[in-house]
Coordinates of C-alpha atoms in Angstrom, one line a residue:
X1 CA 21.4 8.6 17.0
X2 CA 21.6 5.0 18.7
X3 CA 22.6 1.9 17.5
X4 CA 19.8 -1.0 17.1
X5 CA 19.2 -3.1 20.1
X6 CA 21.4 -6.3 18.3
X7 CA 24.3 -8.1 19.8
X8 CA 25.5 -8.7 16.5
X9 CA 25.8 -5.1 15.3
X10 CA 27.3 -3.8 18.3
X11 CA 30.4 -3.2 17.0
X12 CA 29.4 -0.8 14.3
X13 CA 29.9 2.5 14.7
X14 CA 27.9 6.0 13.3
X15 CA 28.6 7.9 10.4
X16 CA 27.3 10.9 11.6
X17 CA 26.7 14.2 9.6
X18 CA 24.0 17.2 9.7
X19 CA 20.9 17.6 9.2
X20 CA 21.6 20.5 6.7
X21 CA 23.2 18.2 4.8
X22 CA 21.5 16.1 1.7
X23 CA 22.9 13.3 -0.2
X24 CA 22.3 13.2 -4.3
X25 CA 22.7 10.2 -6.2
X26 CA 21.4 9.2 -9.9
X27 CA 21.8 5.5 -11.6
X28 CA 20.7 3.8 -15.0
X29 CA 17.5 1.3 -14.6
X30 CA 19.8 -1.3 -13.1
X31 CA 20.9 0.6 -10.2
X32 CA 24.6 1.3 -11.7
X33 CA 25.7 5.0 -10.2
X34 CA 25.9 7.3 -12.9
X35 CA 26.6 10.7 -10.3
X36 CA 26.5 11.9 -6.9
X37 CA 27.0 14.9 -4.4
X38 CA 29.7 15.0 -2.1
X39 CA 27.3 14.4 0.5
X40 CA 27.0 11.0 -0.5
X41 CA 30.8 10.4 -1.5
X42 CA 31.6 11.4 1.8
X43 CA 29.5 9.7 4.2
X44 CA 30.0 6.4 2.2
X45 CA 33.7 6.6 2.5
X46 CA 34.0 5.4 -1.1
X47 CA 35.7 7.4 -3.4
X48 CA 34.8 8.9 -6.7
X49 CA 36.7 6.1 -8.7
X50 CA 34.9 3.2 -6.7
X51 CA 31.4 4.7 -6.8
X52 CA 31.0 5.9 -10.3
X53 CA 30.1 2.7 -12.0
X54 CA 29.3 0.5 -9.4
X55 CA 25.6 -0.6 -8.2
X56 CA 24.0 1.3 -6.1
X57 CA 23.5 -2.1 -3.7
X58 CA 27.5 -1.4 -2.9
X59 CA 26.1 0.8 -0.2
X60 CA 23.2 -1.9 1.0
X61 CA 23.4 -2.9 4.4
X62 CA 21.3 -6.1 5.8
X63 CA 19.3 -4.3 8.4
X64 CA 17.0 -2.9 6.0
X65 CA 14.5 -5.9 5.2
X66 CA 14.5 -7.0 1.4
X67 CA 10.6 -5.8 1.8
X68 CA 11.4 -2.5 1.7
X69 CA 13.0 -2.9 -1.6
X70 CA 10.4 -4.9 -3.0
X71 CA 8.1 -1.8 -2.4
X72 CA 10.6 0.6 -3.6
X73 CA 11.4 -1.2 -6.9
X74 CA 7.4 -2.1 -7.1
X75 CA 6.6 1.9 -7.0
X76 CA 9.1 2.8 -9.2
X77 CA 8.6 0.2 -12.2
X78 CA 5.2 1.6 -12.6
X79 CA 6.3 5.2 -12.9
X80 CA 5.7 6.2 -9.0
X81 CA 7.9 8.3 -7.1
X82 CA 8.2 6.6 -3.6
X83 CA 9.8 7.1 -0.3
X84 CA 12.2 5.0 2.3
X85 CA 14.0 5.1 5.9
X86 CA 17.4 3.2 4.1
X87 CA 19.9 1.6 6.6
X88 CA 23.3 2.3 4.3
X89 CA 26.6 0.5 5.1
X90 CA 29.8 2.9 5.0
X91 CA 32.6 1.6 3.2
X92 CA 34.5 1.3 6.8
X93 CA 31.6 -1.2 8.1
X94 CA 29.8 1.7 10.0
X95 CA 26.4 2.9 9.4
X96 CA 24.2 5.4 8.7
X97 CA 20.5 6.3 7.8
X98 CA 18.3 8.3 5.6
X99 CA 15.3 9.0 4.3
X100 CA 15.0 8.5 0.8
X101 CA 13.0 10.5 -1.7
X102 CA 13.4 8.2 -5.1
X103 CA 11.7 8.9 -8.7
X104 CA 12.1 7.5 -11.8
X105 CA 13.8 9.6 -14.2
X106 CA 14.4 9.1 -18.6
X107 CA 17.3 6.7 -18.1
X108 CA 16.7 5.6 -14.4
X109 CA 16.4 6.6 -11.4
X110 CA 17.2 9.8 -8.8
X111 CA 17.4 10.0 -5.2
X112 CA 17.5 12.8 -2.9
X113 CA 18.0 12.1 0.6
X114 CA 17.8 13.2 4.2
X115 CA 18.7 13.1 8.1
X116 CA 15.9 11.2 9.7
X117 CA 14.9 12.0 13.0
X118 CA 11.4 11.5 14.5
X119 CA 9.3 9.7 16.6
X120 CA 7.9 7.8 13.6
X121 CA 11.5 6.8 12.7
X122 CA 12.5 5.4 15.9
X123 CA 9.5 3.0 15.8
X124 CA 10.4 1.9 11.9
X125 CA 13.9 1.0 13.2
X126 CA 11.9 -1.2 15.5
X127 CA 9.6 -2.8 12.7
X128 CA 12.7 -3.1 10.7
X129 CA 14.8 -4.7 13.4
X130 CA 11.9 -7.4 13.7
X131 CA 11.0 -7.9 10.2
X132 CA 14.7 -8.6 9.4
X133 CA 15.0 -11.2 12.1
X134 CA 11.8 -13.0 10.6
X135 CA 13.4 -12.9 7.0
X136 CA 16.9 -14.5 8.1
X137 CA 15.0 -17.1 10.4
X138 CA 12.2 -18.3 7.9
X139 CA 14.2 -17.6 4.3
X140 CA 11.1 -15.5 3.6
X141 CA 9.9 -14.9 0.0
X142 CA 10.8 -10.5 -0.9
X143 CA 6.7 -10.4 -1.7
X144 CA 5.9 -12.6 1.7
X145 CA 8.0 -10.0 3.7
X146 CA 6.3 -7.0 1.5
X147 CA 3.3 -8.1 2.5
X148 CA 4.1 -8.5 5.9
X149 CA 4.7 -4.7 6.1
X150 CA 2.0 -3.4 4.0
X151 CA 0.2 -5.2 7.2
X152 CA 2.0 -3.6 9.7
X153 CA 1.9 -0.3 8.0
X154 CA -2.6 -0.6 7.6
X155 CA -2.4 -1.8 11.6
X156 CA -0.5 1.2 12.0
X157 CA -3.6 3.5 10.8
X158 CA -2.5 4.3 7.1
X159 CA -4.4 3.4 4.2
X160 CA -2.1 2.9 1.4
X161 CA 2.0 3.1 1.7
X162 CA 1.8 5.9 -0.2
X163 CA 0.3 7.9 2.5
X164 CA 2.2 6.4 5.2
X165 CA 5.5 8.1 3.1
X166 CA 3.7 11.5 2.5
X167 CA 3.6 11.4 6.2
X168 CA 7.1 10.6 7.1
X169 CA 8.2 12.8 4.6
X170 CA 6.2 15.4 6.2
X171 CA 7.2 14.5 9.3
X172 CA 10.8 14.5 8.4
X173 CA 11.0 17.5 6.8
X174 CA 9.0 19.8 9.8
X175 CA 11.7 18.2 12.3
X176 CA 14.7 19.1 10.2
X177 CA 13.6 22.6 10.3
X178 CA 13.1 22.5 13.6
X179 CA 16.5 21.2 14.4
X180 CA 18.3 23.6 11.9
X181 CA 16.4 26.3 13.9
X182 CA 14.7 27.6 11.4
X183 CA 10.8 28.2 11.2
X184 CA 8.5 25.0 10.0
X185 CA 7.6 25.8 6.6
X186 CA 3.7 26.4 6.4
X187 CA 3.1 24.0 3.5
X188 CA 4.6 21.1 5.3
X189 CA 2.5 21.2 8.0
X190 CA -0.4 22.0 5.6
X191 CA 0.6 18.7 4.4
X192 CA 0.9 16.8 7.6
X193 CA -2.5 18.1 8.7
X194 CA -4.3 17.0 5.2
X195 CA -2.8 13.9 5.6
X196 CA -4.1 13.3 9.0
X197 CA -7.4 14.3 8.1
X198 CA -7.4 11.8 5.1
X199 CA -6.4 9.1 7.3
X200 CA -9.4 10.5 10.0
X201 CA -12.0 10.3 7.3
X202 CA -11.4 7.3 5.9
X203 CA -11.0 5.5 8.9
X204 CA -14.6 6.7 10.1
X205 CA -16.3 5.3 6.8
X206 CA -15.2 2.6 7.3
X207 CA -16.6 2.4 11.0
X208 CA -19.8 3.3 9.5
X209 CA -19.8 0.8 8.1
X210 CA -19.2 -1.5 11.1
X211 CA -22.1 0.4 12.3
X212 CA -24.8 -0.2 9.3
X213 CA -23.3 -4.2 9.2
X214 CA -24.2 -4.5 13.0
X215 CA -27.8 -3.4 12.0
X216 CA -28.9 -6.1 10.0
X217 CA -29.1 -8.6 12.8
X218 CA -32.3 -6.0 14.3
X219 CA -34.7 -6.8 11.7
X220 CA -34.1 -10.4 12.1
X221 CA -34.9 -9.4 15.7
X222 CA -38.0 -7.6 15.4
X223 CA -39.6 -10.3 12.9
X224 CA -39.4 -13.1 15.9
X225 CA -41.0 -10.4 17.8
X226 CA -43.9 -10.5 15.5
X227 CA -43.9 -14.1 15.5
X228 CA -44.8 -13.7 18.8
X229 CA -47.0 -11.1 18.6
X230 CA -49.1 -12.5 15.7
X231 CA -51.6 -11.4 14.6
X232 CA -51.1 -8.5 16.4
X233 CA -47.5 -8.1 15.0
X234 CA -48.7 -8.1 11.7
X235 CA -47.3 -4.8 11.2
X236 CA -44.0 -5.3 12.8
X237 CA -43.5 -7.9 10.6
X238 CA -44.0 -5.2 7.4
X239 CA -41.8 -2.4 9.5
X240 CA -38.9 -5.1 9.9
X241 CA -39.2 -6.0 6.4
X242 CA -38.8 -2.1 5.6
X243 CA -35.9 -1.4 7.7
X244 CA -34.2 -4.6 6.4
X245 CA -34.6 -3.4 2.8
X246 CA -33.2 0.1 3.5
X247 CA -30.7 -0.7 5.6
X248 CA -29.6 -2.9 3.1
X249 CA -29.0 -0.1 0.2
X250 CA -27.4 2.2 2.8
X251 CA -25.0 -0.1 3.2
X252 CA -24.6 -1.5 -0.7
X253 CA -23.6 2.0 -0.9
X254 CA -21.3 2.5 1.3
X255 CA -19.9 -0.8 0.3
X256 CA -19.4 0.8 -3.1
X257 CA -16.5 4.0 -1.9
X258 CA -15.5 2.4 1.1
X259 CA -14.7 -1.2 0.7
X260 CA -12.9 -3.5 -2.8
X261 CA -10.3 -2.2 -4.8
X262 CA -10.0 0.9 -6.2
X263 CA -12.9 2.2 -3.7
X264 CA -13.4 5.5 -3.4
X265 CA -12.4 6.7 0.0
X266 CA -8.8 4.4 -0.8
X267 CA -8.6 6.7 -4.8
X268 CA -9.3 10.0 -2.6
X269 CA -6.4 9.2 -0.6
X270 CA -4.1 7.8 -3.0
X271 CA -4.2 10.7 -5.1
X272 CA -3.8 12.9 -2.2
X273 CA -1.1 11.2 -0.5
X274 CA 1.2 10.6 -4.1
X275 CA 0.3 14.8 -4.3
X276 CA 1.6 15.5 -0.6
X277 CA 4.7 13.4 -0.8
X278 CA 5.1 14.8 -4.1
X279 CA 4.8 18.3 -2.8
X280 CA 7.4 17.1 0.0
X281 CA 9.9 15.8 -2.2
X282 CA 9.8 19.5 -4.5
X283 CA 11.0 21.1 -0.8
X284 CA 14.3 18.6 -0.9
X285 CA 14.8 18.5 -4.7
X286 CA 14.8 22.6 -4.8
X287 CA 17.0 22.5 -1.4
X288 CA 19.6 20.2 -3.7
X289 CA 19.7 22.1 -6.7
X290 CA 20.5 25.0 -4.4
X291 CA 23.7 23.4 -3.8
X292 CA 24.4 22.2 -7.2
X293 CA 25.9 26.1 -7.5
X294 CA 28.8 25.3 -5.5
X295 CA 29.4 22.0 -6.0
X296 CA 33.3 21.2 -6.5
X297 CA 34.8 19.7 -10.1
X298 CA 34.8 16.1 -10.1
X299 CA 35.6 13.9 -13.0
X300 CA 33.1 12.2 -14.9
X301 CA 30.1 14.3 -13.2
X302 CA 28.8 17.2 -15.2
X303 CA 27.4 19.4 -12.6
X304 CA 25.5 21.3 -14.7
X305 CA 23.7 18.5 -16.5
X306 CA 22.7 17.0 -12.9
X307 CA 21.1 20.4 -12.0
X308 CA 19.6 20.8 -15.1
X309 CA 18.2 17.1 -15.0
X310 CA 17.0 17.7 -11.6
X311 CA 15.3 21.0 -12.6
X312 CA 13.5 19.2 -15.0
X313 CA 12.5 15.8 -12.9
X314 CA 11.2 18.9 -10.2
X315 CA 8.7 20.3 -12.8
X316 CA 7.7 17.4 -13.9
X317 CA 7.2 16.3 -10.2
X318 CA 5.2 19.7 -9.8
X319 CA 2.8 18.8 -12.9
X320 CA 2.1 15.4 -11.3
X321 CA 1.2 16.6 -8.1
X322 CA -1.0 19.2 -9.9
X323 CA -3.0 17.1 -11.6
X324 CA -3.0 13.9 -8.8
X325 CA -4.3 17.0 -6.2
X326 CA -6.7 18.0 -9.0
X327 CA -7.9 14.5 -8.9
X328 CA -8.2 14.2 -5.3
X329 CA -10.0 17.4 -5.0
X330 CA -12.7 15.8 -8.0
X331 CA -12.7 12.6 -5.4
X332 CA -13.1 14.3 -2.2
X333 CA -16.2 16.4 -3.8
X334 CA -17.8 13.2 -5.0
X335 CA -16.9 11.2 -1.3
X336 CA -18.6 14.4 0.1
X337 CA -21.8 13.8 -2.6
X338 CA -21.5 10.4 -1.3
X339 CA -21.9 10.6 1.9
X340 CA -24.9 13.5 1.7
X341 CA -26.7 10.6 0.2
X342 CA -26.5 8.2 2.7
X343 CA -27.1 10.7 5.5
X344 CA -30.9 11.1 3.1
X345 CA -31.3 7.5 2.9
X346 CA -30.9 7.4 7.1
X347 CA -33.9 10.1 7.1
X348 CA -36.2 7.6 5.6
X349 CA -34.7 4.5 7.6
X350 CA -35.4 7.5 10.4
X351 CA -38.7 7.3 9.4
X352 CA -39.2 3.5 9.8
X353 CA -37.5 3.6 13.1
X354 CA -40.4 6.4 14.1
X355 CA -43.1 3.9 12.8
X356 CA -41.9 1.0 15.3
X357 CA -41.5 2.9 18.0
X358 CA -45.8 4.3 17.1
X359 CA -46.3 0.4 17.0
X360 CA -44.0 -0.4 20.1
X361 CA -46.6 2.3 21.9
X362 CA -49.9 0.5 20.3
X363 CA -49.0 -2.8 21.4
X364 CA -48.1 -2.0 25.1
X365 CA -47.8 -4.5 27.6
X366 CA -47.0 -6.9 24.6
X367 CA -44.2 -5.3 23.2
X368 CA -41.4 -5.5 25.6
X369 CA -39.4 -6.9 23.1
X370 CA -40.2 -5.1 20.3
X371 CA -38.7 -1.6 23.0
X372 CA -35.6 -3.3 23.9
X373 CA -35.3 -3.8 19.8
X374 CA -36.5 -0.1 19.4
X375 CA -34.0 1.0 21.9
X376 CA -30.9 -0.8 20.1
X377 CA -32.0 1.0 16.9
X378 CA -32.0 4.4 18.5
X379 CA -28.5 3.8 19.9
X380 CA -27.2 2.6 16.1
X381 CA -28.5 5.6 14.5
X382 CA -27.6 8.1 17.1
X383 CA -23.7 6.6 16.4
X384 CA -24.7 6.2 13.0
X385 CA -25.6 10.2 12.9
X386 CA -22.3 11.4 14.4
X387 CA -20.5 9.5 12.4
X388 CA -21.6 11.0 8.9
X389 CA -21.7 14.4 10.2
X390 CA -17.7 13.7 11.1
X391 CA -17.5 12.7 7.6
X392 CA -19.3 15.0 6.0
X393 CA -17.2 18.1 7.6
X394 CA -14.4 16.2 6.9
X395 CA -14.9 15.6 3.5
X396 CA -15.5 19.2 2.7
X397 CA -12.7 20.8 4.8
X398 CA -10.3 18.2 3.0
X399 CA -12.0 19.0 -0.5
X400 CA -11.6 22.8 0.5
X401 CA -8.3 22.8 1.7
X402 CA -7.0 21.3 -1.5
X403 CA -8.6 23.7 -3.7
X404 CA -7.2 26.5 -1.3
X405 CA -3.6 24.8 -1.6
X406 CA -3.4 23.8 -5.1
X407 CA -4.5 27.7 -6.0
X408 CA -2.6 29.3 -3.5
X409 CA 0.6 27.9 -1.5
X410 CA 1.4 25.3 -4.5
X411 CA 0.9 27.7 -7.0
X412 CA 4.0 30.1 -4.5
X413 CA 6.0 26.5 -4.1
X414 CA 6.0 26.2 -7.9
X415 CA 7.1 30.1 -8.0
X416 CA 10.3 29.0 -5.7

């Protein structure tokens, strides 16, 4: 692991330990520690006596941007489990990072945490490492720097922060098994590949969209044309009138799942991103109360109570993925209902396309414009056709693969 690319933290040095190893830590709502694993005890360099009591900021180091917080703490005080690549400061001034798996719990809060080691962390040391600098030079507001980001995290390719966390997670956890040397559980990269494919379909509705926006400028087109052409252009006039009208529902429509809060495509991955990272975090929360069994005596932690608390937050975490997977499933089968209707709605606008094209013939010699118009609309809905068949496959190998996970390798993780 390398140090940050900062003159001023040069100095510090690397608490290191293994990627077999995962830290535990529970705290009331205001943060104050309540338990931990040794894990955690060790690598902070606190002991027992100075942890135990003390805020769970004791640990905070400045390198991780007060944004990341403000996500955290936004997540969690509305009942969301979330995720976070921490920069922690060791009691000796060293440091050390993780990726955080945090959910709320009766009473606060419990975190479960890992080695972090990919390709996708090496580039959010990077974002971190600027967004810090920009919130010591300009005093920026937590929300301002939250925002900033959610914005980089969207320009990134993810939809919601959510899914950019089921991915790391993901991530994480296949590149921990492959480090430990041990195979890649199938689940996990069940989960990286549904998340991809979420990402994939989303991000072609919303092309689509692009696509059917860029249209509306042809009618305008083809009605000069028939200013032109008039009389004889009578009839373009009525076919630009047509294809203006459609064209318009289509994409009124695909305004309606693609675009404005709550949309569609953005509830189909929301759901299915908090059921993923959900599904993640079950892999490290089972791994931990593994270990409980062997944790050593320490005073003022009931080891059994933590496992037995942790058991519980786990089925509970299990039910909540259930039903938020049952709910993407519902939303991926109505995005695939969705998107059969507009690819109707383009046979008819088809049809007017066919009927300027007839009139582009009749007219001749006149209607050189009207062709080169003709020709733009052929290009449009041959893009326009690709796209919604990528969606509509998408869409139903998505909607399948959930059903197929939630009945089959969910139903064996819940087993575990």
């Amino acid at each position: 692991m390398t140090l940050l690319n900062d003159p001023s933290r040069q100095s510090e040095g690397v608490v290191d330990f293994g990627f077999d190893e995962i830290f535990f830590s529970r705290t009331d709502p205001r943060g104050v520690i309540k338990a931990g694993n040794d894990v955690f005890q060790r690598v902070s360099g606190y002991g027992w006596g100075e942890l135990l009591g003390a805020p769970h900021k004791i640990i905070r180091h400045p390198d991780t941007p007060r944004a990341v917080f403000r996500i955290l703490w936004d997540a969690l005080g509305h009942g969301y489990p979330m995720g976070a690549y921490v920069k922690n400061r060791a009691r000796s001034g060293d440091h050390y990072w993780v990726f955080a798996v945090i959910l709320p719990i009766e009473g606060g809060y419990l975190s479960v945490r890992l080695k972090p080691s990919t390709p996708l962390f090496d580039k959010v040391k990077e974002i971190y490492a600027d967004l810090c600098a920009k919130e010591r030079a300009e005093n920026l507001d937590p929300d301002v720097s939250a925002k900033m980001l959610w914005n980089t995290v969207t320009e990134a390719g993810f939809t919601s922060y959510t899914t950019f966390m089921a991915s790391a997670l993901g991530q994480e956890l296949a590149a921990a098994d492959q480090r430990m040397h041990r195979p890649v559980d199938p689940r996990t990269l069940r989960l990286i590949e549904l998340n991809v494919a979420l990402e994939q379909v989303t991000h072609e509705q919303r092309k689509l969209l692009r696509s059917f926006e860029s249209l509306q400028s042809i009618p305008n087109n083809m009605r000069l044309v028939a200013s032109r052409l008039e009389p004889a252009g009578g009839p373009v006039s009525a076919i630009s009138e047509n294809y203006r009208a459609s064209s318009l529902v289509i994409s009124e429509r695909l305004r309606s799942f693609v675009t404005g809060r709550d949309n569609l495509c953005d509830r189909v991955s929301r759901q299915a991103a908090r059921a993923l990272f959900l599904l993640g975090a079950d892999r490290v929360m089972a791994d931990m109360i593994a270990r409980f069994r062997h944790a050593e005596l320490v005073e003022g932690i009931d080891w059994i109570a933590e496992g037995e608390g942790l058991a519980r937050t786990r089925e509970a975490a299990r039910a909540e993925s259930r039903g938020a997977l049952k709910s993407a499933v519902e939303h991926a089968e109505e995005l695939t209902r969705s998107s059969s209707e507009i690819r109707r709605l383009m046979l008819g606008l088809d049809t007017i396309r066919v009927m300027g094209r007839v009139e582009c013939g009749r007219l001749r010699a006149n209607g050189g414009g009207l062709a080169a118009t003709i020709d733009q609309l052929d290009l449009f809905h041959a893009e326009i056709k690709t796209r919604l068949e990528t969606i509509l496959r998408l869409s139903e190998e998505i909607g399948s693969a959930m059903s197929r996970f939630a009945s089959t390798e969910f139903g064996a993780a819940a087993r575990a």
